[in-house]
Coordinates of C-alpha atoms and ligand atoms in Angstrom, one line a residue:
Chain A
X1 CA -29.9 -7.4 30.8
X2 CA -27.2 -9.0 32.8
X3 CA -24.5 -8.3 30.3
X4 CA -24.7 -4.5 30.4
X5 CA -24.6 -4.8 34.2
X6 CA -21.4 -6.7 34.0
X7 CA -20.0 -4.3 31.5
X8 CA -20.9 -1.4 33.7
X9 CA -18.8 -2.9 36.5
X10 CA -16.0 -3.9 34.2
X11 CA -15.6 -0.7 32.3
X12 CA -13.9 1.5 35.0
X13 CA -11.3 -1.2 35.8
X14 CA -7.8 -0.7 34.6
X15 CA -7.4 -4.2 33.1
X16 CA -10.6 -3.7 31.1
X17 CA -9.4 -0.3 29.8
X18 CA -6.0 -1.7 28.8
X19 CA -7.6 -4.6 27.1
X20 CA -10.0 -2.3 25.3
X21 CA -7.2 -0.3 23.9
X22 CA -5.1 -3.3 23.0
X23 CA -8.0 -5.0 21.2
X24 CA -8.9 -1.8 19.3
X25 CA -5.3 -1.3 18.1
X26 CA -5.0 -5.0 17.2
X27 CA -8.2 -5.0 15.2
X28 CA -7.2 -1.7 13.5
X29 CA -3.8 -3.2 12.6
X30 CA -5.4 -6.3 11.3
X31 CA -7.9 -4.4 9.2
X32 CA -5.2 -2.2 7.8
X33 CA -2.8 -5.0 6.9
X34 CA -5.6 -7.0 5.4
X35 CA -6.7 -4.0 3.3
X36 CA -3.2 -3.2 2.4
X37 CA -2.6 -6.7 1.1
X38 CA -5.7 -6.6 -1.1
X39 CA -5.4 -3.1 -2.4
X40 CA -1.6 -3.0 -3.2
X41 CA -2.0 -4.8 -6.5
X42 CA -4.9 -2.8 -7.9
X43 CA -3.2 0.5 -6.7
X44 CA 0.1 -0.4 -8.4
X45 CA -1.8 -1.3 -11.5
X46 CA -3.8 1.9 -11.5
X47 CA -0.6 4.0 -11.0
X48 CA 1.2 2.1 -13.8
X49 CA -1.8 2.8 -16.0
X50 CA -1.6 6.5 -15.2
X51 CA 2.1 6.5 -15.8
X52 CA 1.8 4.8 -19.1
X53 CA -0.8 7.4 -20.2
X54 CA 1.6 10.2 -19.1
X55 CA 4.5 8.7 -21.1
X56 CA 2.6 9.4 -24.3
X57 CA 1.9 13.0 -23.2
X58 CA 5.5 14.0 -22.5
X59 CA 6.9 12.6 -25.7
X60 CA 6.6 14.4 -29.0
X61 CA 4.1 12.6 -31.2
X62 CA 5.7 10.5 -34.0
X63 CA 9.1 10.6 -32.3
X64 CA 9.0 6.9 -31.5
X65 CA 7.6 3.6 -32.8
X66 CA 8.3 1.3 -29.9
X67 CA 6.4 0.9 -26.6
X68 CA 8.4 3.1 -24.1
X69 CA 6.2 1.8 -21.3
X70 CA 7.9 -1.7 -21.5
X71 CA 11.3 -0.5 -22.8
X72 CA 12.6 0.3 -19.4
X73 CA 15.6 0.0 -17.1
X74 CA 16.2 0.9 -13.5
X75 CA 18.6 3.7 -12.4
X76 CA 19.3 5.6 -9.3
X77 CA 19.6 9.3 -8.6
X78 CA 21.2 9.5 -5.2
X79 CA 18.7 7.5 -3.1
X80 CA 15.8 8.1 -5.4
X81 CA 15.0 5.1 -7.6
X82 CA 14.4 6.2 -11.2
X83 CA 12.8 4.2 -14.0
X84 CA 14.1 5.1 -17.4
X85 CA 11.9 4.5 -20.4
X86 CA 13.5 4.7 -23.8
X87 CA 11.6 6.0 -26.9
X88 CA 13.1 4.7 -30.2
X89 CA 12.4 5.1 -33.8
X90 CA 13.5 2.3 -36.0
X91 CA 15.5 1.0 -33.0
X92 CA 17.4 4.2 -32.5
X93 CA 16.8 6.1 -29.2
X94 CA 15.1 9.4 -29.8
X95 CA 14.2 10.4 -26.2
X96 CA 13.9 9.1 -22.7
X97 CA 11.2 9.5 -20.1
X98 CA 12.4 9.4 -16.5
X99 CA 9.9 8.2 -13.8
X100 CA 11.0 9.9 -10.7
X101 CA 9.8 11.3 -7.4
X102 CA 10.2 14.4 -5.2
X103 CA 9.3 15.2 -1.6
X104 CA 6.4 17.7 -1.6
X105 CA 4.5 19.5 1.1
X106 CA 2.8 16.3 2.3
X107 CA 4.3 13.2 0.9
X108 CA 5.8 12.0 -2.3
X109 CA 5.1 13.6 -5.7
X110 CA 5.5 11.2 -8.6
X111 CA 6.4 12.7 -11.9
X112 CA 7.6 11.7 -15.4
X113 CA 10.1 13.9 -17.3
X114 CA 10.5 13.5 -21.0
X115 CA 14.0 14.4 -22.3
X116 CA 15.1 14.4 -26.0
X117 CA 18.5 13.3 -27.2
X118 CA 19.9 16.9 -26.9
X119 CA 19.0 16.9 -23.2
X120 CA 15.9 19.2 -23.7
X121 CA 12.7 18.7 -21.7
X122 CA 9.9 17.5 -24.0
X123 CA 7.3 17.6 -21.2
X124 CA 6.6 17.0 -17.6
X125 CA 3.5 15.4 -15.9
X126 CA 2.7 14.8 -12.3
X127 CA 1.5 11.2 -12.0
X128 CA 0.6 11.1 -8.3
X129 CA 0.7 13.5 -5.3
X130 CA -1.1 14.4 -2.1
X131 CA -0.6 18.1 -2.0
X132 CA -3.3 20.4 -0.7
X133 CA -6.2 21.2 -3.1
X134 CA -6.1 24.8 -4.1
X135 CA -2.5 25.3 -2.9
X136 CA -0.1 22.7 -4.1
X137 CA -2.3 20.9 -6.6
X138 CA -1.6 23.4 -9.4
X139 CA 1.2 21.2 -10.5
X140 CA -1.4 19.0 -12.1
X141 CA -1.9 19.7 -15.7
X142 CA -5.7 19.5 -15.3
X143 CA -5.6 22.4 -12.9
X144 CA -3.0 24.8 -14.2
X145 CA -0.8 25.5 -17.2
X146 CA 2.2 25.7 -14.8
X147 CA 3.8 22.4 -15.8
X148 CA 4.0 23.4 -19.4
X149 CA 6.7 26.0 -18.6
X150 CA 9.3 23.2 -18.5
X151 CA 8.9 22.1 -22.2
X152 CA 11.8 23.1 -24.4
X153 CA 14.1 23.9 -21.5
X154 CA 17.5 22.4 -20.8
X155 CA 20.4 22.8 -18.4
X156 CA 21.6 26.0 -20.2
X157 CA 18.1 27.5 -20.5
X158 CA 17.9 28.8 -17.8
X159 CA 21.4 28.6 -16.4
X160 CA 21.7 25.9 -13.6
X161 CA 21.5 28.5 -10.8
X162 CA 18.2 29.8 -12.2
X163 CA 16.6 26.4 -12.2
X164 CA 14.5 27.3 -9.1
X165 CA 11.3 29.1 -8.2
X166 CA 11.3 32.9 -8.4
X167 CA 11.3 33.2 -4.6
X168 CA 14.7 31.3 -4.6
X169 CA 16.1 33.6 -7.4
X170 CA 15.1 31.3 -10.3
X171 CA 12.8 31.7 -13.3
X172 CA 9.9 29.4 -12.4
X173 CA 6.6 30.7 -10.9
X174 CA 5.6 29.6 -7.4
X175 CA 1.9 29.6 -6.5
X176 CA 0.2 32.0 -4.2
X177 CA 0.7 30.6 -0.7
X178 CA 2.4 27.5 -1.9
X179 CA 6.2 27.5 -2.6
X180 CA 7.1 24.1 -1.3
X181 CA 5.3 22.0 -3.9
X182 CA 6.6 23.9 -7.0
X183 CA 10.1 24.0 -5.5
X184 CA 10.1 20.3 -5.2
X185 CA 9.0 19.7 -8.7
X186 CA 11.5 22.2 -10.2
X187 CA 14.2 20.5 -8.3
X188 CA 13.2 17.0 -9.5
X189 CA 13.1 18.1 -13.1
X190 CA 16.5 19.7 -12.8
X191 CA 17.9 16.6 -11.2
X192 CA 16.4 14.5 -14.0
X193 CA 18.2 16.6 -16.6
X194 CA 21.5 16.2 -14.7
X195 CA 21.0 12.5 -14.4
X196 CA 20.3 12.3 -18.1
X197 CA 23.5 14.2 -18.9
X198 CA 25.6 11.9 -16.6
X199 CA 24.2 8.6 -17.6
X200 CA 22.4 8.6 -21.0
X201 CA 25.2 7.1 -22.9
X202 CA 25.3 4.1 -20.6
X203 CA 21.5 3.7 -20.9
X204 CA 21.6 3.8 -24.7
X205 CA 24.6 1.5 -24.9
X206 CA 22.9 -1.0 -22.6
X207 CA 19.9 -1.4 -24.8
X208 CA 21.4 -0.6 -28.2
X209 CA 23.3 -3.8 -28.1
X210 CA 21.0 -6.4 -26.6
Chain B
X1 CA -39.3 12.6 15.6
X2 CA -38.6 16.1 16.9
X3 CA -35.4 14.7 18.3
X4 CA -34.2 14.0 14.7
X5 CA -35.4 17.4 13.6
X6 CA -33.3 19.0 16.3
X7 CA -30.3 16.9 15.2
X8 CA -30.7 18.0 11.6
X9 CA -31.1 21.6 12.6
X10 CA -28.1 21.4 14.9
X11 CA -25.9 20.1 12.1
X12 CA -27.0 22.4 9.4
X13 CA -27.3 25.6 11.4
X14 CA -27.3 26.0 15.2
X15 CA -24.3 23.9 15.9
X16 CA -22.7 23.9 12.5
X17 CA -19.2 22.4 12.5
X18 CA -17.7 25.6 11.1
X19 CA -19.9 28.5 12.2
X20 CA -21.1 27.0 15.4
X21 CA -18.3 24.8 16.8
X22 CA -15.4 26.5 15.0
X23 CA -13.9 23.0 14.5
X24 CA -12.0 21.6 11.5
X25 CA -10.4 25.0 10.8
X26 CA -7.2 23.5 9.3
X27 CA -8.7 21.7 6.3
X28 CA -11.4 24.3 6.0
X29 CA -8.9 27.2 5.6
X30 CA -6.5 25.2 3.5
X31 CA -8.9 24.1 0.8
X32 CA -11.5 26.8 0.5
X33 CA -9.8 29.0 -2.0
X34 CA -12.5 27.8 -4.4
X35 CA -16.1 26.7 -4.0
X36 CA -15.4 23.5 -5.8
X37 CA -12.7 22.5 -3.4
X38 CA -15.0 23.3 -0.5
X39 CA -17.6 21.0 -2.0
X40 CA -15.1 18.2 -2.5
X41 CA -13.8 18.5 1.0
X42 CA -17.3 18.7 2.4
X43 CA -18.5 15.6 0.6
X44 CA -15.5 13.5 1.5
X45 CA -15.8 14.5 5.1
X46 CA -19.5 13.7 5.1
X47 CA -18.9 10.1 4.1
X48 CA -16.2 9.7 6.8
X49 CA -18.4 11.4 9.4
X50 CA -21.3 9.1 8.8
X51 CA -19.1 6.0 8.9
X52 CA -17.2 7.2 12.0
X53 CA -20.5 8.0 13.8
X54 CA -22.0 4.6 13.0
X55 CA -18.9 2.8 14.1
X56 CA -18.5 4.7 17.4
X57 CA -22.1 4.6 18.3
X58 CA -22.4 0.9 17.7
X59 CA -19.5 0.1 20.1
X60 CA -20.3 2.9 22.6
X61 CA -21.2 0.4 25.4
X62 CA -17.9 -1.3 25.2
X63 CA -15.6 1.8 25.3
X64 CA -14.4 2.8 28.8
X65 CA -14.6 6.5 29.1
X66 CA -11.0 6.9 30.5
X67 CA -9.5 5.7 27.2
X68 CA -12.2 6.7 24.8
X69 CA -10.2 9.5 23.0
X70 CA -7.3 7.2 21.9
X71 CA -9.8 4.6 20.9
X72 CA -11.7 7.0 18.8
X73 CA -8.6 8.4 17.2
X74 CA -7.4 5.0 16.2
X75 CA -10.8 4.1 14.8
X76 CA -11.1 7.3 12.8
X77 CA -7.5 7.2 11.4
X78 CA -8.0 3.5 10.5
X79 CA -11.4 4.3 8.8
X80 CA -9.9 7.2 6.8
X81 CA -7.0 5.1 5.7
X82 CA -9.3 2.2 4.6
X83 CA -11.4 4.6 2.6
X84 CA -8.3 6.1 1.1
X85 CA -6.9 2.6 0.1
X86 CA -10.2 1.3 -1.2
X87 CA -10.9 4.3 -3.4
X88 CA -7.4 4.3 -4.7
X89 CA -7.6 0.6 -5.6
X90 CA -11.1 0.2 -7.0
X91 CA -12.4 3.7 -7.8
X92 CA -9.2 5.2 -9.1
X93 CA -10.8 7.9 -11.2
X94 CA -12.8 9.1 -8.3
X95 CA -9.7 8.9 -6.1
X96 CA -7.9 11.2 -8.4
X97 CA -10.3 14.0 -7.6
X98 CA -11.3 13.1 -4.0
X99 CA -8.1 11.5 -2.8
X100 CA -6.4 14.8 -2.0
X101 CA -9.3 15.7 0.4
X102 CA -9.3 12.3 2.1
X103 CA -5.6 12.8 3.1
X104 CA -6.7 16.0 4.8
X105 CA -9.6 14.4 6.7
X106 CA -7.2 12.7 9.1
X107 CA -6.5 16.1 10.6
X108 CA -10.2 16.9 10.9
X109 CA -10.9 17.3 14.6
X110 CA -14.5 17.8 13.7
X111 CA -14.9 14.1 13.2
X112 CA -13.4 13.3 16.5
X113 CA -15.6 16.0 18.0
X114 CA -18.8 14.3 16.8
X115 CA -17.6 10.8 18.0
X116 CA -16.8 12.3 21.4
X117 CA -19.8 14.6 22.0
X118 CA -22.5 12.8 20.1
X119 CA -22.0 9.3 18.8
X120 CA -20.5 8.0 22.1
X121 CA -23.8 8.8 23.8
X122 CA -26.4 8.2 21.1
X123 CA -28.1 5.3 19.2
X124 CA -26.8 4.2 15.8
X125 CA -29.8 5.7 14.0
X126 CA -29.4 9.1 15.7
X127 CA -25.7 9.1 15.1
X128 CA -26.2 8.3 11.4
X129 CA -28.5 11.3 11.0
X130 CA -26.1 13.5 13.0
X131 CA -23.2 12.5 10.8
X132 CA -25.2 13.3 7.7
X133 CA -26.5 16.6 9.0
X134 CA -23.1 17.7 10.4
X135 CA -21.4 16.7 7.1
X136 CA -23.9 18.6 5.0
X137 CA -23.7 21.6 7.2
X138 CA -19.9 21.5 7.0
X139 CA -20.2 21.2 3.2
X140 CA -22.5 24.3 3.0
X141 CA -20.2 26.3 5.2
X142 CA -17.1 25.4 3.1
X143 CA -19.0 26.2 -0.1
X144 CA -20.0 29.6 1.3
X145 CA -16.4 30.4 2.4
X146 CA -14.9 29.0 -0.8
X147 CA -17.5 30.9 -2.9
X148 CA -16.8 34.3 -1.4
X149 CA -13.0 33.7 -1.5
X150 CA -13.1 32.5 -5.1
X151 CA -15.4 35.3 -6.2
X152 CA -13.2 38.1 -4.6
X153 CA -9.9 36.4 -5.2
X154 CA -10.2 35.0 -8.7
X155 CA -13.4 36.4 -10.1
X156 CA -14.9 33.0 -10.7
X157 CA -17.3 30.5 -9.1
X158 CA -17.1 26.8 -9.0
X159 CA -14.0 26.8 -11.3
X160 CA -13.0 23.2 -12.4
X161 CA -16.3 21.8 -11.1
X162 CA -16.2 19.4 -14.0
X163 CA -13.1 17.7 -12.6
X164 CA -14.9 17.0 -9.4
X165 CA -18.4 16.3 -10.6
X166 CA -18.0 15.2 -14.2
X167 CA -18.4 17.1 -17.5
X168 CA -22.1 17.4 -17.0
X169 CA -21.5 19.9 -14.2
X170 CA -19.4 22.3 -16.3
X171 CA -22.4 24.6 -16.4
X172 CA -21.7 25.5 -12.8
X173 CA -18.4 27.1 -13.7
X174 CA -18.7 30.9 -13.9
X175 CA -16.2 33.5 -14.7
X176 CA -17.0 37.1 -13.8
X177 CA -13.7 39.0 -14.1
X178 CA -9.9 38.4 -14.3
X179 CA -7.5 38.9 -11.5
X180 CA -8.9 39.7 -8.0
X181 CA -7.6 40.2 -4.5
X182 CA -4.7 37.8 -3.9
X183 CA -5.2 38.2 -0.2
X184 CA -8.5 36.3 -0.5
X185 CA -6.8 33.2 -1.9
X186 CA -4.2 33.2 0.8
X187 CA -4.9 31.8 4.2
X188 CA -5.6 35.2 5.8
X189 CA -8.5 35.6 3.3
X190 CA -10.0 32.5 4.7
X191 CA -10.1 33.8 8.2
X192 CA -11.3 37.2 7.0
X193 CA -14.2 35.7 5.1
X194 CA -15.0 33.3 8.0
X195 CA -15.1 36.3 10.4
X196 CA -17.6 38.2 8.2
X197 CA -19.7 35.1 7.7
X198 CA -19.8 34.5 11.5
X199 CA -20.8 38.1 12.1
X200 CA -23.5 37.9 9.4
X201 CA -24.9 34.8 11.1
X202 CA -25.0 36.5 14.5
X203 CA -26.7 39.6 13.1
X204 CA -29.3 37.4 11.3
X205 CA -30.0 35.3 14.4
X206 CA -30.3 38.3 16.8
X207 CA -32.7 40.1 14.4
X208 CA -34.7 36.9 14.2
X209 CA -34.9 36.4 18.0
X210 CA -35.7 40.1 18.4
X211 CA -38.5 39.7 16.0
X212 CA -39.7 36.5 17.7
X213 CA -39.8 38.3 21.1
X214 CA -41.7 41.2 19.6
X215 CA -44.3 38.7 18.2
X216 CA -44.4 37.0 21.5
X217 CA -45.0 40.3 23.3
X218 CA -47.7 41.4 21.0
X219 CA -49.5 38.1 21.1
X220 CA -49.3 38.1 24.9
X221 CA -50.8 41.6 25.0
Ligands
FMN1 C1 -3.1 23.1 5.8 C2 -2.0 23.7 4.9 C3 -1.7 23.1 3.7 C4 -0.7 23.5 2.9 N1 -0.4 22.9 1.7 C5 0.6 23.3 1.0 C6 0.9 22.6 -0.3 O1 0.3 21.6 -0.6 N2 1.9 23.0 -1.0 C7 2.7 24.1 -0.6 O2 3.6 24.4 -1.4 N3 2.4 24.8 0.5 C8 1.4 24.4 1.3 N4 1.1 25.1 2.5 C9 1.8 26.4 2.7 C10 3.2 26.1 3.3 O3 3.2 25.8 4.6 C11 4.1 27.4 3.1 O4 3.6 28.4 3.9 C12 4.1 27.9 1.7 O5 4.5 26.9 0.8 C13 4.9 29.1 1.5 O6 6.3 28.8 1.7 P1 7.4 29.9 1.8 O7 7.2 30.6 3.1 O8 8.7 29.2 1.7 O9 7.1 30.8 0.6 C14 0.1 24.7 3.3 C15 -0.2 25.3 4.5 C16 -1.2 24.8 5.3 C17 -1.5 25.5 6.6

């Protein structure tokens, strides 16, 4: 009974209040950094797994006989790091898959963009995002057909100026009440095609002659 | 025991997070375009509510009232982040369906509201019950709003429930007609439906209390 009495007297004092805040924040930081350290590995592994699965979905079946998941090199698009996966058949590159990211409504959207040798999109999948359910999450293939609209397009179909959502004068649908998310994804796919056009020869040369 | 009954009744109905306290409007309006999303948001919030209430009530004697709000905010934000990281790391498939809701819970003032107005003044057992009742009441309210919006806006009910609950729950998914009123899917639709639901609750309650007073009057006479 004596302890609550002491507490009662201590609680209104400024040093106690400052200490309470400091201890709370310290414990919270410790818990977070502990958890971060222990979850980072499994999270990265789970995302890598998701990405690997998506790679198969954006490449035409039978267009490769290697493992594009491990046939990879690092590139940069401005300040966005891009991982380039190369699909080959009998050693000859047939397509690439770019693992890239865009800034959505709330946080980063990770996506993979499959591009064949002619610079045509073979498929797009969102691998991770934190957009609002019911608004921005229609970019997920599980929730809407929207992402299929990219397949078969290239930088001349539509013309570069039309590579945008309809609200911005382009050809791609936005969602009811959510323009920011689809705008971000359309932009990322367009930038991927441009990156491919600029750099694919260097990518293929780099790996063709190991 | 009647104390617990009161807590449960408060959470589910009288003091319901949405229809009684009008808290947590931001996540409520943002995700209730479908009943399924309302359910997902509600369930994820319930877990965090219970955990936050337990945490806050168990340290309530240590927390000085002058700095209680920042302390609660730090605790709740930490808790939500820990749940987010743990699910992402070890229950990744569940995370893919619930993760989106968890990110939104950080902005749920309803959780802070319970810490402040209930858990900081109650025992751990009472706070656990309160978190559960408040969370389930929140879930029911979100399903109600989401159900009406989805029905009028998309002509369906519980669309994509199998993504949230597993293939066994695909039977919940109903489709009545195509198209629908776009307004209902947009945020204003959320407020319109909420308004009508609040009005309906008022009408129902005032009818009931009118009937109760009539019964009282006749039995007294
Ligand atoms: C809580 C909340 C969550 C939202 N989430 C998204 C989202 O995930 N994706 C999105 O594109 N817009 C989202 N919006 C809507 C945007 O703020 C914006 O109004 C919408 O994208 C329309 O943009 P526009 O005015 O450029 O057409 C959200 C709004 C609120 C209030």
